[in-house]
Amino acid sequence: MSKGKAKIINTMLFIFLLILASVILMPFLIMLLGSVREHIDIIIRGPLALPKIWHFENYYIVLSRYRFGIYFRNTFYITAPTVIVSLVFALMAAYSFVFLDLPFRKPIVLISTILGVMIASEFIMIPLYRLMNVFGILDTYPAAILPQLAMSAAFSALILRSFFLGLPRDFIDAALVDGATNWRILWSILAPIARPAIITSAALTTVWTWNSYILPLVMLPDPMKVPLAVGLLLFRGTYTINIPLTMTGTVVTALPMLIFYLLFQQHIIKGLTRGAVD
Amino acid sequence: MRRDIMNYFIPILIVLFIFATIGVYATGQQEKPAKAEKVTLQMWDDYSGKTRDPIVKAAIEQFKKIHPNVEIQRTVRPLKDLTSMIIPALSAKKGPDMMDVNAGEQLMGPLVRGGHLVNLDPYAEKYQWTKKLLNPSLWNRRRYSEDGTVFGTGHIYGVSFDGELVGVYYNRDMFKNNGLSIPGSIDEFNATCEKLKNAGIAPIALAGLKDYRFFHLYALVQASVLSHDMGINEAQNYLDDIVLRWRANRSFMQPGNIEAAKIIQDWVKKGYFVKGFLGLSGSDDLALFMAGKSAMFVQGSWYSTDVVESKINAGFFPFPPYKKGEPFSPQLGGATTPLGISKYSKYKDYDAEFMNILLTSDTTVKMQKENSVLPARIPVSLEGIDRNSLYHDILDDWNKSNLSGHMTYYLDWTTPTMWDTLAEGGRSLMGGKITPKEFVQKMEDDYLNWQKKKPGKK
Amino acid sequence: MDQKLKQKLIALAYISPGFITIFIFLIYPLFNTFRYSFFQWDGVGKMNFIAITNYLRLFRDSKFWNAFYANIIYIVFFSFVPTLLGLLVSSIIARADIRGVRTFRTIFFTPQVIASVAVGTIFGWIYAPQFGIVNQILSFIGLESLQKAWLGSASTAPIAVGLIGTWLWSGFCIIIFIAGIQKIDEDLYSTAQLDGANALQQFFNITLPQLKYEIVVVVIMTLIRALSTNVFGIVQAATGGAFNTRPISLYAYQLAFIQHEIGYASTIVVILAVIVFAISGVSMKIGERE
């Protein structure tokens, strides 16, 4: 292939990517625009038109009048423990799945990971609520955290297990011969290697926990404990919905996750691919 | 040995830690109520927005003045989300002290049958709610038999502090510019639509993807046709028998029901709805009306503040009777989502006392009139309200409806599956996939199915 | 202590924190759901044991089957189409030298962070009959005759909603597959080129087998989401389930909390669980076979 030809092809590919990217980005743009426009304006001039009047005050309203500051804090209270503890559990479980002599390995792996990942909290709400009532922790953060933690642990265990499966067994055995404990092997040898997979799991479980809505809705009726995703409901009544404020609220909710992704994107991507040591 | 410790104990310690955390929280929780005479009442409601939220807040303020030791903590969510909170909560005999209990089989029925709601009759007696508020037929919609098997009779299980009315919002300028006045019959309504269409104006905005848009409209047309067919009193009886009492000898297969469906289907054929309305979602139809893209919008008084804030000059009229000169046909509406008291509330008297302030205080009525809400204390004096305002129109209809003693129902109350049947059937009807008769047959099938499994039927 | 037994106990100890949490907070409640599926129950009243009546009802319930078909469409558009699209795009661009790949990757991730309620509303506007973007584009390129109320008929609505899923997941698939391809040993491709393999052969003989793990992860993830909640939120906000767009998960939710048929809703959840379990199990098997 000549250099000139390659250049033309690359340019064409670039244009193709540009089109693809604009299609993917369009709804995001509509959301950003929608957050500073009036609903009527969207209906008259279409969702992509620039606003005639920029209603930046929507952000001020959302952040001040609607206690979104508190919702941020609450979301953090729910997300941080969920992600951190679930990762610890998942690392231990994945280590056991792959490197230890686990009895009934296959069924345990299948049940805990797949079932854990697939159970949508909507469908176990009633038994779950009763359980939390028995534990006496309704309307406290753990009631919203623990089931989310379980789901996140299952998902992360699935990712980490796949990562560990791609690792050579030799150096674990070598470490065992050296007399290292399992605990040390896991945290001093495996965890650093598994960093990309850990970050990936962390990133995805963070995004999901951040946006999860039905668990906190039901488990945390206390208005001062509500996270962002439930806070978005404040812009909706039974019949009415304030579209601009909903969009603003969604931007405010989504932005931290986007920044989070920008910071960690290299690692996030790495972790989802095979567990090669590199 | 050290190795063993590392191998076993750390995982086990973690497990113990989880349970310890739960335990700490649990004990922390249980201590709370025992602590002092400081009382917190929990209230889960959907009274949001500029129109109702301030009124509830004002009532809480008044109540706090009388009982400084009692805190009322509200959790405000849309009705749908409230339902998914209330069911697990009451199922575990927990939950709030006061909550929204949507009428009929939507929520009130199952809750009464489960024995989760407090019979409010003694409080209604004590505070004279039935005398001060609403009319007897509207109170019936708050009643269930004690075993929860019959709707519309028996004890009161919920109370409402304001009303709502579904009618026709119209763009006054568009009407004036085209020489139109408020239609006095269905024929005139048709003529109005025709004239608007010929003038290049879309007559009615309706979002086909918003389930209840269709069946609110249908209920209005149906009541109008039935009142003509049967006479207004018998029409009201018929609707009461079907929606409230689930009488087995009543049937949806009525010529009037079919004709009502045909009228709406004809509107679609004649192009009286905005273009592509079946694919319109959310509240985009309201936005179209407010943007001046349609002349009419058939919906509830709950949108009045939104409409007032838009730039159009809007009015409101009741759906007309079938023939000109016939009496005011039953309109769609009633009292809004009622508030009930949970059996598991420890402070039922406080609950009722607060509810009384919310329901009957002068502040409530004053604020309701300031915020364009329909007060439950009827009739409402129109004094001091701008004659040309939208609110005046709506309030006037509200008074007339209450005075007539007739009002039709949200048909989805009839059976638990009726919402779905009406939504799906309505879209098929408007999309021309089924005939008016087939549409009514769908409602009939749903009704017959309910006859087999309605409560009390073994 | 027996050395072997000891090893087994250690292994069990390591999975116990995660397993116990999952067991208590997910599996045990799911088991209860399974139990409810044999009852007629409105959630707040008395429970009537009705054996397998709910399961029999399933076969006659046309609404369930409508939801089932909708879900098949969603599986195609939420899972298979993004995976294929991701493979196609990534295999073309991964090894080319294109500027700004980093920026593109960031853009491709953005759909993930938007709450599903907003996603539904936004796509409502994109597909809207009068002012919607799709119809505006059609009018711009002179194809006004093709304008439709995209969400307003049973023939287009399910696919239109499905395409929301394609939008949601394609970027994600591309990101992952690009990273996967970039890890493949470049020598494999050079050797193949020397042997005279064309681009297509290279794709099938090298790229596809080497990407097996990434494909399995992506397919399991998107499949599960297509069957459970992800779709649910989007559909609820976009169409409310009208025009055959209601997926099984939304149907079960409406049965439980609107029609108060907790027993029957539980039955559907059980069926949903079995389907997801089977599909994921098979995908995992395929992915790990060497």
PDB file of N, CA, C and O in Angstrom, chain B residues 31 126 133 139 202 222 226 238 276 319 348 362 389 409:
ATOM      1  N   GLU B  31     -33.791   2.180  69.268  1.00  0.00           N
ATOM      2  CA  GLU B  31     -33.795   3.067  70.427  1.00  0.00           C
ATOM      3  C   GLU B  31     -34.630   4.313  70.161  1.00  0.00           C
ATOM      4  O   GLU B  31     -35.230   4.856  71.062  1.00  0.00           O
ATOM      5  N   LYS B 126     -66.217  13.414  64.006  1.00  0.00           N
ATOM      6  CA  LYS B 126     -65.691  14.375  64.971  1.00  0.00           C
ATOM      7  C   LYS B 126     -65.445  15.734  64.328  1.00  0.00           C
ATOM      8  O   LYS B 126     -65.792  16.772  64.884  1.00  0.00           O
ATOM      9  N   LEU B 133     -67.127  19.328  53.479  1.00  0.00           N
ATOM     10  CA  LEU B 133     -66.390  19.177  52.225  1.00  0.00           C
ATOM     11  C   LEU B 133     -67.130  18.303  51.215  1.00  0.00           C
ATOM     12  O   LEU B 133     -67.833  17.367  51.580  1.00  0.00           O
ATOM     13  N   TRP B 139     -67.885  11.711  48.163  1.00  0.00           N
ATOM     14  CA  TRP B 139     -67.453  10.966  49.366  1.00  0.00           C
ATOM     15  C   TRP B 139     -67.549   9.463  49.131  1.00  0.00           C
ATOM     16  O   TRP B 139     -66.746   8.694  49.659  1.00  0.00           O
ATOM     17  N   ALA B 202     -54.329  22.767  13.972  1.00  0.00           N
ATOM     18  CA  ALA B 202     -54.624  21.441  14.515  1.00  0.00           C
ATOM     19  C   ALA B 202     -55.597  21.622  15.669  1.00  0.00           C
ATOM     20  O   ALA B 202     -55.290  22.348  16.612  1.00  0.00           O
ATOM     21  N   GLN B 222     -68.055   9.586  26.534  1.00  0.00           N
ATOM     22  CA  GLN B 222     -68.971   8.519  26.952  1.00  0.00           C
ATOM     23  C   GLN B 222     -70.086   9.062  27.846  1.00  0.00           C
ATOM     24  O   GLN B 222     -71.264   8.789  27.621  1.00  0.00           O
ATOM     25  N   LEU B 226     -73.957   8.805  26.911  1.00  0.00           N
ATOM     26  CA  LEU B 226     -74.828   8.000  27.772  1.00  0.00           C
ATOM     27  C   LEU B 226     -75.945   8.844  28.378  1.00  0.00           C
ATOM     28  O   LEU B 226     -77.086   8.392  28.493  1.00  0.00           O
ATOM     29  N   TYR B 238     -75.703   4.016  36.032  1.00  0.00           N
ATOM     30  CA  TYR B 238     -74.999   3.001  35.251  1.00  0.00           C
ATOM     31  C   TYR B 238     -73.496   3.055  35.544  1.00  0.00           C
ATOM     32  O   TYR B 238     -72.851   2.043  35.816  1.00  0.00           O
ATOM     33  N   GLY B 276     -49.386  12.970  13.677  1.00  0.00           N
ATOM     34  CA  GLY B 276     -48.544  11.950  14.308  1.00  0.00           C
ATOM     35  C   GLY B 276     -48.759  11.807  15.797  1.00  0.00           C
ATOM     36  O   GLY B 276     -47.877  11.342  16.506  1.00  0.00           O
ATOM     37  N   PHE B 319     -66.844  19.582  28.798  1.00  0.00           N
ATOM     38  CA  PHE B 319     -67.199  18.870  27.574  1.00  0.00           C
ATOM     39  C   PHE B 319     -68.713  18.976  27.384  1.00  0.00           C
ATOM     40  O   PHE B 319     -69.480  18.763  28.322  1.00  0.00           O
ATOM     41  N   LYS B 348     -52.502   7.932  65.735  1.00  0.00           N
ATOM     42  CA  LYS B 348     -53.585   8.132  64.779  1.00  0.00           C
ATOM     43  C   LYS B 348     -54.352   9.425  65.037  1.00  0.00           C
ATOM     44  O   LYS B 348     -54.793  10.080  64.098  1.00  0.00           O
ATOM     45  N   ASP B 362     -59.095  27.684  56.992  1.00  0.00           N
ATOM     46  CA  ASP B 362     -59.311  28.804  56.080  1.00  0.00           C
ATOM     47  C   ASP B 362     -58.055  29.092  55.269  1.00  0.00           C
ATOM     48  O   ASP B 362     -58.126  29.464  54.108  1.00  0.00           O
ATOM     49  N   SER B 389     -60.038  35.011  33.721  1.00  0.00           N
ATOM     50  CA  SER B 389     -58.900  34.117  33.945  1.00  0.00           C
ATOM     51  C   SER B 389     -59.297  32.676  33.692  1.00  0.00           C
ATOM     52  O   SER B 389     -60.465  32.301  33.724  1.00  0.00           O
ATOM     53  N   TYR B 409     -66.295   8.944  36.039  1.00  0.00           N
ATOM     54  CA  TYR B 409     -65.147   8.344  36.714  1.00  0.00           C
ATOM     55  C   TYR B 409     -63.948   8.173  35.817  1.00  0.00           C
ATOM     56  O   TYR B 409     -64.076   8.079  34.599  1.00  0.00           O
TER      57      TYR B 409
END
